[in-house]
Amino acid sequence: MVVSHLPTCFLLILSLSAVFVSGSRRTLPIIPFDEGYTQLFGDNNLVIHKDGNKVHLSLDERTGSGFVSQDLYLHGYFSASIKLPADYTAGVVVAFYMSNGDTYVKNHDEIDFEFLGNIRGKDWRIQTNIYGNGSTSIGREERYSLWFDPAEDFHQYSILWTDSQIIFYVDNVPIREVKRTVSMGGDFPSKPMSLYATIWDGSDWATNGGKYRVNYKYAPYVTEFRDFVLHGCAVDPVEQISRCDIAESSQAIPTGVSTSQRIKMNSFRTKYMTYSYCYDQARYKVPPSECVINPQEAARLKSFDPVTFGGSRRHRGKHHRRSRSSQSEASI
């Protein structure tokens, strides 16, 4: 089914004003869980707290768990504060992502945050990715460490999606910007999507290519979500008609990366990015067309992993799609 970019959605995107003004941020409305989401799977492994504003998902030997937004959205700003499981978490995957895979089975779109667990003493890793029009053969993964322990406290993870760009944020710091280019064609997500959150067993790939698996001796693995923001252009799933409320669009949400934010983003990527598909010479002889190669970034990643980023012909394990001490934001 082809979806047109309706005028109301276009006006919504145009009306979004910058979230950072002289260092301050206007707050978007936080909604109770039941107003925006419904359980996806997991039976009693999903628990809504009494105040209705927090939910926890757990993984045990029986099942993982997850929830999904009640609406489909075409563009907007989507956010939640998340606290990840602690201790031994190898093989555990927590995901906060947008997808329309249930509707468009062969040509789905997706925008991902994925959190990859680790063995005791090793940090969680965070992965971002996008797909458009079923372009799963061209994974656009990036992977990072973090400047804090995401299992110690809640931290905010956000996605801005417009018709021209996607920005991933951690605690309001942009960590990745994907600009739509003509050469990407339909690879840029462009169809209405739902927002999902899940915890599941990714033993086959998530930690050292499957070397370390989920150890259910440490189960249940519990991740918590709160501070839900669903601020976008809702679309009727049957009629594909927009239900955008233009009055709400006056709320201030990001439209791009400011100069000060770009400094923070570049600092984050220099310190914490450990993988980028654009530099993966074992995977792509020629970088995908949208990649802008930064020589300093290329040199740093090559020193980190010369097999992947140096063009070595040595065998590299199969790549799978699914896939510090606490410091202040100022340290980025």
mmCIF file of C-alpha atoms in Angstrom:
data_model
loop_
_atom_site.group_PDB
_atom_site.id
_atom_site.type_symbol
_atom_site.label_atom_id
_atom_site.label_comp_id
_atom_site.label_asym_id
_atom_site.label_seq_id
_atom_site.Cartn_x
_atom_site.Cartn_y
_atom_site.Cartn_z
ATOM 1 C CA MET A 1 0.000 0.000 0.000
ATOM 2 C CA VAL A 2 1.458 3.356 -1.050
ATOM 3 C CA VAL A 3 1.293 6.126 1.535
ATOM 4 C CA SER A 4 1.187 9.737 0.452
ATOM 5 C CA HIS A 5 2.893 12.490 2.450
ATOM 6 C CA LEU A 6 -0.229 14.346 3.491
ATOM 7 C CA PRO A 7 -0.215 18.142 3.923
ATOM 8 C CA THR A 8 -0.970 17.930 7.652
ATOM 9 C CA CYS A 9 2.121 15.800 8.246
ATOM 10 C CA PHE A 10 4.165 18.215 6.179
ATOM 11 C CA LEU A 11 2.886 21.132 8.247
ATOM 12 C CA LEU A 12 3.681 19.252 11.442
ATOM 13 C CA ILE A 13 7.292 18.795 10.415
ATOM 14 C CA LEU A 14 7.611 22.413 9.309
ATOM 15 C CA SER A 15 6.229 23.664 12.609
ATOM 16 C CA LEU A 16 8.689 21.790 14.813
ATOM 17 C CA SER A 17 10.991 24.310 16.442
ATOM 18 C CA ALA A 18 14.438 23.652 17.862
ATOM 19 C CA VAL A 19 14.559 21.867 21.196
ATOM 20 C CA PHE A 20 17.694 23.607 22.439
ATOM 21 C CA VAL A 21 17.393 27.379 22.741
ATOM 22 C CA SER A 22 20.249 29.105 24.588
ATOM 23 C CA GLY A 23 20.943 25.851 26.381
ATOM 24 C CA SER A 24 17.360 25.332 27.584
ATOM 25 C CA ARG A 25 14.843 22.724 26.475
ATOM 26 C CA ARG A 26 11.081 22.856 26.419
ATOM 27 C CA THR A 27 9.620 19.608 27.667
ATOM 28 C CA LEU A 28 7.323 17.484 25.541
ATOM 29 C CA PRO A 29 4.360 15.824 27.264
ATOM 30 C CA ILE A 30 5.033 12.507 28.982
ATOM 31 C CA ILE A 31 2.142 10.067 28.702
ATOM 32 C CA PRO A 32 1.093 7.118 30.898
ATOM 33 C CA PHE A 33 1.912 3.715 29.453
ATOM 34 C CA ASP A 34 -1.720 2.739 28.847
ATOM 35 C CA GLU A 35 -2.398 5.905 26.837
ATOM 36 C CA GLY A 36 0.227 5.125 24.231
ATOM 37 C CA TYR A 37 1.141 1.447 24.361
ATOM 38 C CA THR A 38 -0.217 -2.060 24.623
ATOM 39 C CA GLN A 39 1.446 -5.383 25.470
ATOM 40 C CA LEU A 40 2.976 -7.206 22.517
ATOM 41 C CA PHE A 41 4.037 -10.516 24.104
ATOM 42 C CA GLY A 42 5.404 -11.989 27.304
ATOM 43 C CA ASP A 43 2.373 -12.597 29.531
ATOM 44 C CA ASN A 44 3.366 -11.795 33.124
ATOM 45 C CA ASN A 45 6.873 -10.767 32.066
ATOM 46 C CA LEU A 46 5.448 -7.311 31.401
ATOM 47 C CA VAL A 47 4.442 -5.463 34.573
ATOM 48 C CA ILE A 48 2.918 -1.984 34.693
ATOM 49 C CA HIS A 49 3.708 -0.126 37.920
ATOM 50 C CA LYS A 50 0.841 1.233 40.028
ATOM 51 C CA ASP A 51 1.365 4.831 38.931
ATOM 52 C CA GLY A 52 0.925 3.778 35.293
ATOM 53 C CA ASN A 53 4.016 5.702 34.240
ATOM 54 C CA LYS A 54 6.590 2.929 34.434
ATOM 55 C CA VAL A 55 6.722 -0.601 33.064
ATOM 56 C CA HIS A 56 9.238 -3.374 33.367
ATOM 57 C CA LEU A 57 10.001 -6.114 30.869
ATOM 58 C CA SER A 58 11.756 -9.318 31.823
ATOM 59 C CA LEU A 59 13.451 -12.247 30.119
ATOM 60 C CA ASP A 60 13.529 -15.714 31.636
ATOM 61 C CA GLU A 61 13.869 -19.269 30.332
ATOM 62 C CA ARG A 62 10.221 -19.245 29.323
ATOM 63 C CA THR A 63 9.954 -16.037 27.315
ATOM 64 C CA GLY A 64 11.022 -12.474 26.748
ATOM 65 C CA SER A 65 8.494 -9.635 26.611
ATOM 66 C CA GLY A 66 7.599 -6.472 24.785
ATOM 67 C CA PHE A 67 5.109 -3.708 24.071
ATOM 68 C CA VAL A 68 4.006 -1.718 21.021
ATOM 69 C CA SER A 69 2.469 1.693 20.411
ATOM 70 C CA GLN A 70 -1.270 1.816 19.855
ATOM 71 C CA ASP A 71 -0.809 4.075 16.829
ATOM 72 C CA LEU A 72 1.242 4.092 13.658
ATOM 73 C CA TYR A 73 3.284 7.247 13.066
ATOM 74 C CA LEU A 74 4.642 8.978 9.997
ATOM 75 C CA HIS A 75 7.466 11.131 11.416
ATOM 76 C CA GLY A 76 7.848 12.639 14.873
ATOM 77 C CA TYR A 77 9.851 12.510 18.096
ATOM 78 C CA PHE A 78 9.804 9.333 20.188
ATOM 79 C CA SER A 79 11.499 8.846 23.533
ATOM 80 C CA ALA A 80 11.700 6.780 26.715
ATOM 81 C CA SER A 81 13.944 6.608 29.745
ATOM 82 C CA ILE A 82 15.382 3.110 30.111
ATOM 83 C CA LYS A 83 17.259 1.260 32.843
ATOM 84 C CA LEU A 84 18.973 -1.933 31.674
ATOM 85 C CA PRO A 85 19.605 -5.204 33.557
ATOM 86 C CA ALA A 86 22.757 -5.420 35.673
ATOM 87 C CA ASP A 87 25.412 -8.071 36.337
ATOM 88 C CA TYR A 88 25.952 -10.867 33.777
ATOM 89 C CA THR A 89 23.902 -9.953 30.694
ATOM 90 C CA ALA A 90 25.721 -11.694 27.829
ATOM 91 C CA GLY A 91 23.355 -12.612 24.995
ATOM 92 C CA VAL A 92 20.585 -10.331 26.272
ATOM 93 C CA VAL A 93 19.173 -7.802 23.791
ATOM 94 C CA VAL A 94 16.952 -4.885 24.774
ATOM 95 C CA ALA A 95 15.464 -3.021 21.807
ATOM 96 C CA PHE A 96 13.658 0.327 21.475
ATOM 97 C CA TYR A 97 12.748 0.748 17.844
ATOM 98 C CA MET A 98 10.280 1.686 15.124
ATOM 99 C CA SER A 99 9.108 -0.823 12.522
ATOM 100 C CA ASN A 100 6.295 -1.685 10.117
ATOM 101 C CA GLY A 101 7.384 -5.275 9.557
ATOM 102 C CA ASP A 102 3.929 -6.654 10.415
ATOM 103 C CA THR A 103 2.330 -4.535 7.683
ATOM 104 C CA TYR A 104 5.047 -4.559 5.025
ATOM 105 C CA VAL A 105 6.539 -8.023 5.342
ATOM 106 C CA LYS A 106 8.824 -7.857 2.281
ATOM 107 C CA ASN A 107 9.589 -4.138 2.187
ATOM 108 C CA HIS A 108 9.525 -2.974 5.782
ATOM 109 C CA ASP A 109 11.182 0.096 7.317
ATOM 110 C CA GLU A 110 12.944 0.196 10.660
ATOM 111 C CA ILE A 111 14.770 2.612 12.989
ATOM 112 C CA ASP A 112 16.594 0.852 15.838
ATOM 113 C CA PHE A 113 18.154 1.369 19.215
ATOM 114 C CA GLU A 114 19.541 -2.004 20.331
ATOM 115 C CA PHE A 115 21.308 -2.588 23.655
ATOM 116 C CA LEU A 116 23.660 -5.560 23.721
ATOM 117 C CA GLY A 117 24.500 -7.227 27.016
ATOM 118 C CA ASN A 118 27.909 -8.475 28.084
ATOM 119 C CA ILE A 119 29.795 -10.737 30.456
ATOM 120 C CA ARG A 120 30.422 -9.590 34.008
ATOM 121 C CA GLY A 121 32.880 -6.711 34.149
ATOM 122 C CA LYS A 122 32.276 -5.650 30.532
ATOM 123 C CA ASP A 123 30.067 -2.747 29.499
ATOM 124 C CA TRP A 124 26.751 -2.793 27.693
ATOM 125 C CA ARG A 125 27.036 -1.731 24.051
ATOM 126 C CA ILE A 126 24.522 0.328 22.128
ATOM 127 C CA GLN A 127 23.756 -0.146 18.436
ATOM 128 C CA THR A 128 21.744 2.027 16.033
ATOM 129 C CA ASN A 129 20.470 0.985 12.626
ATOM 130 C CA ILE A 130 18.002 1.929 9.904
ATOM 131 C CA TYR A 131 16.302 0.066 7.067
ATOM 132 C CA GLY A 132 14.024 1.334 4.341
ATOM 133 C CA ASN A 133 11.880 -0.605 1.899
ATOM 134 C CA GLY A 134 13.228 -3.981 3.019
ATOM 135 C CA SER A 135 16.885 -3.050 2.445
ATOM 136 C CA THR A 136 18.115 -5.560 5.025
ATOM 137 C CA SER A 137 21.069 -6.564 2.821
ATOM 138 C CA ILE A 138 22.568 -3.114 3.429
ATOM 139 C CA GLY A 139 22.664 -2.888 7.195
ATOM 140 C CA ARG A 140 23.551 0.615 8.346
ATOM 141 C CA GLU A 141 24.719 -0.290 11.840
ATOM 142 C CA GLU A 142 26.805 1.819 14.154
ATOM 143 C CA ARG A 143 27.919 0.626 17.568
ATOM 144 C CA TYR A 144 29.104 2.548 20.626
ATOM 145 C CA SER A 145 30.093 2.297 24.237
ATOM 146 C CA LEU A 146 28.638 4.847 26.686
ATOM 147 C CA TRP A 147 29.991 7.381 29.159
ATOM 148 C CA PHE A 148 27.847 5.912 31.957
ATOM 149 C CA ASP A 149 26.612 2.547 33.219
ATOM 150 C CA PRO A 150 23.093 2.179 31.723
ATOM 151 C CA ALA A 151 22.207 -0.416 34.382
ATOM 152 C CA GLU A 152 22.749 1.966 37.306
ATOM 153 C CA ASP A 153 19.988 4.436 36.537
ATOM 154 C CA PHE A 154 17.496 5.621 33.926
ATOM 155 C CA HIS A 155 18.769 7.411 30.832
ATOM 156 C CA GLN A 156 16.781 8.925 27.989
ATOM 157 C CA TYR A 157 16.951 7.467 24.471
ATOM 158 C CA SER A 158 15.199 9.352 21.678
ATOM 159 C CA ILE A 159 14.531 9.147 17.940
ATOM 160 C CA LEU A 160 13.732 12.112 15.724
ATOM 161 C CA TRP A 161 12.339 11.063 12.336
ATOM 162 C CA THR A 162 11.385 13.519 9.615
ATOM 163 C CA ASP A 163 11.086 13.194 5.853
ATOM 164 C CA SER A 164 14.700 14.341 5.452
ATOM 165 C CA GLN A 165 16.655 13.065 8.462
ATOM 166 C CA ILE A 166 16.857 10.710 11.426
ATOM 167 C CA ILE A 167 18.684 11.665 14.624
ATOM 168 C CA PHE A 168 19.405 9.372 17.573
ATOM 169 C CA TYR A 169 19.855 10.967 21.020
ATOM 170 C CA VAL A 170 21.151 9.743 24.371
ATOM 171 C CA ASP A 171 20.264 12.062 27.266
ATOM 172 C CA ASN A 172 19.504 14.780 24.687
ATOM 173 C CA VAL A 173 22.970 14.458 23.143
ATOM 174 C CA PRO A 174 22.725 13.598 19.427
ATOM 175 C CA ILE A 175 24.926 10.586 18.748
ATOM 176 C CA ARG A 176 24.050 9.935 15.103
ATOM 177 C CA GLU A 177 22.516 11.869 12.235
ATOM 178 C CA VAL A 178 21.274 10.158 9.058
ATOM 179 C CA LYS A 179 20.389 12.550 6.252
ATOM 180 C CA ARG A 180 18.190 11.403 3.400
ATOM 181 C CA THR A 181 20.027 11.485 0.079
ATOM 182 C CA VAL A 182 18.763 11.019 -3.458
ATOM 183 C CA SER A 183 21.086 8.050 -3.919
ATOM 184 C CA MET A 184 19.485 6.204 -0.966
ATOM 185 C CA GLY A 185 16.196 6.037 -2.832
ATOM 186 C CA GLY A 186 13.691 3.945 -0.888
ATOM 187 C CA ASP A 187 16.334 2.835 1.621
ATOM 188 C CA PHE A 188 15.344 5.791 3.811
ATOM 189 C CA PRO A 189 12.390 4.858 6.089
ATOM 190 C CA SER A 190 9.311 6.499 4.600
ATOM 191 C CA LYS A 191 6.218 4.491 5.581
ATOM 192 C CA PRO A 192 4.198 4.717 8.832
ATOM 193 C CA MET A 193 5.697 2.728 11.697
ATOM 194 C CA SER A 194 4.819 1.570 15.196
ATOM 195 C CA LEU A 195 7.144 2.018 18.159
ATOM 196 C CA TYR A 196 8.282 -1.135 19.973
ATOM 197 C CA ALA A 197 10.241 -2.127 23.060
ATOM 198 C CA THR A 198 11.400 -5.695 23.682
ATOM 199 C CA ILE A 199 13.813 -7.837 25.671
ATOM 200 C CA TRP A 200 14.849 -11.153 24.139
ATOM 201 C CA ASP A 201 17.521 -13.849 23.887
ATOM 202 C CA GLY A 202 20.100 -12.956 21.243
ATOM 203 C CA SER A 203 22.601 -15.627 22.257
ATOM 204 C CA ASP A 204 23.418 -16.606 18.680
ATOM 205 C CA TRP A 205 25.029 -13.257 17.845
ATOM 206 C CA ALA A 206 24.773 -10.489 20.453
ATOM 207 C CA THR A 207 27.961 -11.041 22.486
ATOM 208 C CA ASN A 208 31.205 -11.798 20.635
ATOM 209 C CA GLY A 209 29.320 -13.355 17.717
ATOM 210 C CA GLY A 210 27.559 -15.849 19.972
ATOM 211 C CA LYS A 211 30.599 -16.894 22.015
ATOM 212 C CA TYR A 212 28.867 -15.826 25.231
ATOM 213 C CA ARG A 213 25.232 -16.842 25.617
ATOM 214 C CA VAL A 214 22.417 -15.985 27.988
ATOM 215 C CA ASN A 215 22.972 -17.717 31.337
ATOM 216 C CA TYR A 216 19.572 -18.200 32.911
ATOM 217 C CA LYS A 217 21.182 -18.685 36.296
ATOM 218 C CA TYR A 218 21.044 -14.886 36.437
ATOM 219 C CA ALA A 219 17.421 -14.640 35.266
ATOM 220 C CA PRO A 220 15.072 -12.928 35.311
ATOM 221 C CA TYR A 221 16.732 -10.126 33.387
ATOM 222 C CA VAL A 222 14.670 -7.008 34.031
ATOM 223 C CA THR A 223 14.682 -3.747 32.078
ATOM 224 C CA GLU A 224 12.521 -0.752 33.058
ATOM 225 C CA PHE A 225 10.931 1.976 30.920
ATOM 226 C CA ARG A 226 9.384 5.302 31.906
ATOM 227 C CA ASP A 227 8.976 8.919 30.659
ATOM 228 C CA PHE A 228 7.198 7.924 27.460
ATOM 229 C CA VAL A 229 7.033 10.520 24.684
ATOM 230 C CA LEU A 230 5.043 9.766 21.529
ATOM 231 C CA HIS A 231 4.925 13.065 19.657
ATOM 232 C CA GLY A 232 4.298 12.529 15.995
ATOM 233 C CA CYS A 233 1.943 12.300 13.080
ATOM 234 C CA ALA A 234 -0.441 9.420 13.847
ATOM 235 C CA VAL A 235 -1.815 7.556 10.837
ATOM 236 C CA ASP A 236 -4.964 5.467 10.656
ATOM 237 C CA PRO A 237 -3.755 1.885 9.994
ATOM 238 C CA VAL A 238 -6.651 1.027 7.672
ATOM 239 C CA GLU A 239 -7.384 4.230 5.790
ATOM 240 C CA GLN A 240 -3.773 5.488 5.931
ATOM 241 C CA ILE A 241 -5.207 8.910 6.783
ATOM 242 C CA SER A 242 -3.265 11.269 9.016
ATOM 243 C CA ARG A 243 -4.682 12.257 12.384
ATOM 244 C CA CYS A 244 -2.130 15.000 13.003
ATOM 245 C CA ASP A 245 -3.243 17.604 15.489
ATOM 246 C CA ILE A 246 -1.628 20.805 14.299
ATOM 247 C CA ALA A 247 -2.354 22.530 17.617
ATOM 248 C CA GLU A 248 -0.073 20.072 19.371
ATOM 249 C CA SER A 249 2.702 20.677 16.888
ATOM 250 C CA SER A 250 3.568 23.994 18.558
ATOM 251 C CA GLN A 251 5.352 21.971 21.224
ATOM 252 C CA ALA A 252 9.103 22.429 20.839
ATOM 253 C CA ILE A 253 10.946 19.355 19.555
ATOM 254 C CA PRO A 254 14.207 19.069 17.618
ATOM 255 C CA THR A 255 14.447 19.836 13.936
ATOM 256 C CA GLY A 256 18.155 19.304 13.492
ATOM 257 C CA VAL A 257 21.565 19.458 15.118
ATOM 258 C CA SER A 258 22.649 22.865 16.388
ATOM 259 C CA THR A 259 26.278 24.005 16.351
ATOM 260 C CA SER A 260 26.753 23.259 20.052
ATOM 261 C CA GLN A 261 25.060 19.875 19.696
ATOM 262 C CA ARG A 262 27.261 19.000 16.739
ATOM 263 C CA ILE A 263 30.335 19.615 18.864
ATOM 264 C CA LYS A 264 28.972 17.202 21.466
ATOM 265 C CA MET A 265 27.997 14.666 18.806
ATOM 266 C CA ASN A 266 31.443 14.744 17.214
ATOM 267 C CA SER A 267 33.051 14.372 20.640
ATOM 268 C CA PHE A 268 30.835 11.397 21.461
ATOM 269 C CA ARG A 269 31.609 9.683 18.179
ATOM 270 C CA THR A 270 35.350 10.244 18.609
ATOM 271 C CA LYS A 271 35.376 8.809 22.124
ATOM 272 C CA TYR A 272 32.734 6.099 22.005
ATOM 273 C CA MET A 273 31.963 4.848 18.487
ATOM 274 C CA THR A 274 33.474 1.387 17.950
ATOM 275 C CA TYR A 275 31.865 0.352 14.649
ATOM 276 C CA SER A 276 30.427 2.074 11.577
ATOM 277 C CA TYR A 277 29.233 0.306 8.455
ATOM 278 C CA CYS A 278 30.632 3.124 6.308
ATOM 279 C CA TYR A 279 34.197 2.039 7.126
ATOM 280 C CA ASP A 280 33.672 -1.723 7.078
ATOM 281 C CA GLN A 281 35.957 -2.751 4.215
ATOM 282 C CA ALA A 282 35.430 -6.443 4.923
ATOM 283 C CA ARG A 283 31.759 -5.937 4.179
ATOM 284 C CA TYR A 284 31.712 -3.241 1.512
ATOM 285 C CA LYS A 285 34.438 -2.804 -1.100
ATOM 286 C CA VAL A 286 32.848 0.550 -1.842
ATOM 287 C CA PRO A 287 31.041 2.412 0.982
ATOM 288 C CA PRO A 288 27.280 2.840 0.485
ATOM 289 C CA SER A 289 26.444 5.990 -1.423
ATOM 290 C CA GLU A 290 25.219 8.047 1.523
ATOM 291 C CA CYS A 291 28.459 7.604 3.506
ATOM 292 C CA VAL A 292 30.641 10.660 4.048
ATOM 293 C CA ILE A 293 34.134 9.408 4.885
ATOM 294 C CA ASN A 294 36.010 11.235 7.618
ATOM 295 C CA PRO A 295 39.753 10.413 7.367
ATOM 296 C CA GLN A 296 40.321 10.891 11.111
ATOM 297 C CA GLU A 297 37.375 8.637 11.913
ATOM 298 C CA ALA A 298 38.629 6.051 9.431
ATOM 299 C CA ALA A 299 42.113 6.061 10.975
ATOM 300 C CA ARG A 300 40.764 5.698 14.506
ATOM 301 C CA LEU A 301 38.518 2.756 13.631
ATOM 302 C CA LYS A 302 41.300 1.094 11.639
ATOM 303 C CA SER A 303 43.566 1.226 14.686
ATOM 304 C CA PHE A 304 40.737 -0.234 16.757
ATOM 305 C CA ASP A 305 40.037 -3.126 14.349
ATOM 306 C CA PRO A 306 42.397 -3.364 11.344
ATOM 307 C CA VAL A 307 40.746 -6.537 10.033
ATOM 308 C CA THR A 308 37.353 -4.877 9.618
ATOM 309 C CA PHE A 309 38.446 -1.335 8.819
ATOM 310 C CA GLY A 310 41.756 -1.938 7.101
ATOM 311 C CA GLY A 311 40.626 -4.035 4.157
ATOM 312 C CA SER A 312 42.378 -7.234 5.278
ATOM 313 C CA ARG A 313 41.368 -10.373 3.402
ATOM 314 C CA ARG A 314 41.549 -12.463 6.569
ATOM 315 C CA HIS A 315 38.414 -14.383 7.494
ATOM 316 C CA ARG A 316 35.855 -12.402 9.427
ATOM 317 C CA GLY A 317 32.985 -13.966 11.312
ATOM 318 C CA LYS A 318 29.532 -13.657 9.847
ATOM 319 C CA HIS A 319 27.911 -10.347 10.616
ATOM 320 C CA HIS A 320 24.452 -10.525 12.139
ATOM 321 C CA ARG A 321 21.932 -7.740 11.885
ATOM 322 C CA ARG A 322 20.485 -7.867 15.384
ATOM 323 C CA SER A 323 22.916 -7.155 16.033
ATOM 324 C CA ARG A 324 32.135 3.797 32.505
ATOM 325 C CA SER A 325 32.180 5.148 35.421
ATOM 326 C CA SER A 326 29.272 7.547 35.597
ATOM 327 C CA GLN A 327 30.121 10.991 34.309
ATOM 328 C CA SER A 328 28.071 14.012 33.423
ATOM 329 C CA GLU A 329 26.952 14.953 29.920
ATOM 330 C CA ALA A 330 29.620 17.656 30.009
ATOM 331 C CA SER A 331 32.286 14.968 29.698
ATOM 332 C CA ILE A 332 31.257 14.224 26.110
#
